[in-house]
XYZ file of C-alpha atoms in Angstrom:
250
model
C 65.032 197.735 41.948
C 66.474 196.873 45.316
C 67.817 193.693 46.081
C 68.164 193.737 49.242
C 66.029 191.136 51.445
C 62.317 192.291 53.025
C 62.472 193.480 56.568
C 59.752 190.554 57.481
C 63.038 187.708 55.765
C 66.074 189.689 56.971
C 63.644 188.930 60.567
C 63.961 185.764 60.607
C 66.795 184.535 59.236
C 68.591 186.740 62.395
C 65.809 184.646 64.116
C 66.948 181.361 62.317
C 70.803 182.338 62.799
C 70.663 182.488 66.697
C 68.859 179.598 67.634
C 70.107 176.852 69.631
C 71.372 173.228 68.168
C 68.379 171.472 69.599
C 65.453 173.611 67.480
C 67.594 172.727 65.262
C 69.087 175.839 62.992
C 72.181 176.957 60.424
C 74.306 174.680 62.492
C 72.641 171.823 62.564
C 71.992 171.548 59.013
C 75.013 169.391 57.802
C 74.363 166.905 61.440
C 72.290 164.215 58.810
C 72.324 160.666 58.599
C 75.618 160.275 56.934
C 77.719 161.203 60.664
C 75.906 158.992 62.711
C 76.637 156.352 59.879
C 80.176 158.350 60.575
C 80.568 158.178 64.551
C 79.194 153.877 64.764
C 81.778 153.627 62.419
C 84.861 155.201 64.127
C 83.679 153.616 67.499
C 83.571 149.503 66.034
C 87.134 150.087 64.280
C 88.002 151.755 68.333
C 86.334 149.254 69.904
C 88.859 146.417 67.021
C 91.759 147.636 67.147
C 91.740 148.939 71.220
C 91.161 144.651 71.460
C 93.299 144.058 68.703
C 96.351 146.265 70.470
C 94.975 145.497 73.996
C 97.063 147.744 76.921
C 96.781 151.454 77.270
C 97.684 151.631 73.459
C 94.799 150.114 72.738
C 93.065 152.111 75.163
C 94.936 155.423 73.252
C 93.960 154.148 69.830
C 90.215 153.928 70.580
C 90.554 157.348 71.758
C 92.763 158.425 68.584
C 89.395 157.785 67.135
C 86.105 158.791 68.598
C 88.155 162.262 68.573
C 88.883 162.639 65.486
C 85.206 161.805 64.323
C 84.739 164.370 66.873
C 86.686 167.112 64.888
C 85.380 165.699 61.330
C 81.757 166.643 62.971
C 83.133 169.921 64.903
C 85.029 170.810 61.388
C 83.398 169.438 59.163
C 79.778 170.419 59.894
C 79.712 172.425 62.039
C 79.452 173.107 65.977
C 76.251 172.772 67.279
C 76.050 176.343 68.527
C 75.381 176.797 72.171
C 76.906 173.112 73.859
C 80.560 174.194 73.392
C 79.654 177.200 76.004
C 80.128 176.922 80.002
C 78.971 179.465 82.197
C 80.348 179.088 86.221
C 76.707 176.767 86.900
C 78.831 173.663 85.396
C 81.826 173.435 88.613
C 78.834 173.455 90.604
C 76.716 170.120 88.492
C 80.133 168.350 88.001
C 80.806 168.572 91.698
C 77.227 167.827 93.518
C 76.446 165.234 90.470
C 79.264 164.141 89.555
C 79.909 163.319 93.414
C 76.855 162.042 94.440
C 77.784 159.642 91.570
C 80.549 158.659 93.150
C 79.001 157.941 95.960
C 75.694 155.572 94.187
C 78.813 153.930 92.527
C 80.069 152.630 96.566
C 76.896 151.418 97.632
C 75.693 149.678 94.952
C 79.224 148.657 94.366
C 78.130 146.693 98.859
C 74.767 146.043 98.086
C 76.148 143.557 95.139
C 78.789 142.401 97.718
C 81.068 144.037 97.650
C 83.693 144.919 101.391
C 82.726 147.710 101.636
C 86.694 148.730 101.911
C 88.168 151.411 99.892
C 89.498 149.633 96.338
C 92.674 149.939 96.451
C 95.537 148.774 93.716
C 97.339 145.228 93.503
C 100.477 146.358 95.102
C 103.394 145.440 96.852
C 104.227 146.772 100.753
C 101.307 149.448 99.259
C 103.228 150.945 96.636
C 101.358 153.109 94.199
C 101.647 151.007 90.748
C 105.164 153.677 88.346
C 102.585 154.976 86.036
C 99.204 155.427 87.133
C 99.574 158.822 87.807
C 99.779 158.782 84.068
C 97.505 156.373 82.954
C 94.855 156.523 85.792
C 95.253 160.083 87.001
C 95.662 161.719 84.348
C 94.290 158.958 81.166
C 91.350 157.707 83.311
C 89.969 160.911 85.245
C 90.780 163.545 82.734
C 92.103 162.731 79.459
C 89.364 159.653 78.500
C 86.111 161.725 80.184
C 87.028 164.906 78.381
C 87.312 162.341 74.811
C 83.922 160.357 75.711
C 81.990 163.488 76.888
C 82.860 164.722 73.630
C 82.256 161.213 71.507
C 79.074 160.060 73.007
C 77.121 162.877 74.675
C 78.411 165.575 71.688
C 78.191 164.371 68.610
C 76.491 160.669 69.332
C 73.765 161.948 71.611
C 73.043 165.606 68.899
C 73.019 163.577 65.885
C 70.868 161.248 67.240
C 68.330 164.198 68.530
C 68.426 166.890 65.718
C 67.495 163.096 63.552
C 64.770 161.846 65.285
C 63.435 165.410 65.899
C 63.710 166.701 62.226
C 61.148 163.135 62.181
C 59.760 164.063 65.257
C 58.583 167.492 64.688
C 59.316 170.897 65.534
C 56.761 171.189 69.078
C 57.667 170.480 72.164
C 56.690 166.860 70.846
C 59.143 166.291 68.928
C 61.908 167.510 71.218
C 61.023 165.383 74.322
C 60.659 162.511 72.078
C 64.220 163.349 70.682
C 65.532 164.071 74.055
C 64.340 160.671 75.167
C 66.074 158.725 72.333
C 69.038 160.441 72.499
C 70.431 160.060 75.817
C 69.116 156.612 75.901
C 70.882 155.344 73.163
C 73.868 157.692 73.941
C 74.108 155.738 77.236
C 73.965 152.267 76.019
C 75.786 152.458 73.526
C 78.770 153.994 76.475
C 77.950 150.895 78.477
C 78.721 149.017 75.236
C 81.073 150.329 74.744
C 83.529 149.719 77.946
C 81.911 146.372 78.237
C 83.478 145.101 74.949
C 86.618 146.894 76.509
C 86.798 145.042 79.177
C 84.668 142.805 81.961
C 82.025 144.934 83.759
C 81.174 143.426 87.091
C 77.288 143.965 86.983
C 77.177 146.881 89.920
C 79.838 149.087 87.121
C 77.291 148.265 85.029
C 74.911 150.300 86.431
C 76.742 153.128 88.128
C 78.455 153.930 84.015
C 74.166 153.521 83.028
C 73.136 155.814 85.794
C 76.592 158.468 84.616
C 75.250 158.713 81.032
C 72.471 158.936 81.606
C 72.908 161.987 83.773
C 75.100 163.112 81.476
C 72.771 162.910 78.756
C 70.020 164.435 80.327
C 72.894 167.493 81.230
C 73.711 167.874 77.809
C 70.016 168.010 76.960
C 68.193 170.279 79.260
C 71.170 173.182 79.706
C 71.763 172.324 75.467
C 75.581 172.648 77.437
C 78.434 169.768 76.809
C 80.975 170.760 79.823
C 77.979 169.924 82.681
C 79.053 166.279 81.200
C 82.294 166.719 81.422
C 82.694 167.928 84.822
C 80.716 165.615 86.079
C 82.020 162.980 84.520
C 85.729 164.529 85.559
C 84.328 164.174 89.214
C 83.755 160.512 89.253
C 86.400 159.296 87.221
C 88.655 161.350 89.337
C 86.767 160.215 93.158
C 87.383 156.836 92.065
C 91.134 157.321 90.724
C 92.011 159.046 94.227
C 89.966 156.879 96.382
C 92.127 154.094 94.654
C 94.875 155.296 95.301
C 94.160 155.757 99.032
C 93.590 152.103 99.680
C 96.495 151.541 98.451
C 98.690 154.058 101.015
C 96.655 152.515 104.279
C 96.454 149.744 103.254
């Protein structure tokens, strides 16, 4: 008697293996409620440790714990199919949407009572702080966006979406509900984490909310994390460069 898998079942199996992460499939089988708990535990522990240590050391510990949660999810639970795929159009998403978000942030700063002048570092004789390139340009404009997007959108959003979709169903309505809940919840956690990590003005809170929503929607609609990472890098990077320019030209 043949032990080969019947042809229809082989077709269904191959089809299941090719399903993108937002449709479920084998790559999402182990993304369960306990993984959400691990992610939230890492976020809470990172915020507490960061507040206790303070300064750049606290930020490094927070980054390390968030990255550890991401690596645990990807290495032990599987990489969501298609999430890490990169396409050339992702660069366009980053430049255009990141630039638009930075422009909106400037408009919001003026609307909330700002002078409209370029931001600047507190310094003597218009000189940049000695480690601005390490803490702000490298850390704030590159490392932070990558880690934050991998955690808040690549881990939290994906696992929340997956859990809600399983409950709501695999049809179009269930996927829509999952996307809505995941984008809103991950954005709320993203903004709350920044608020708890340090003082934040009202216009900064609105700007961060917009960044979270745009990046979340990009991940949901494209199925990829790179558009969100590049938007965040452009948003943070332009902020650092404008601050450096304001310091040198002020």
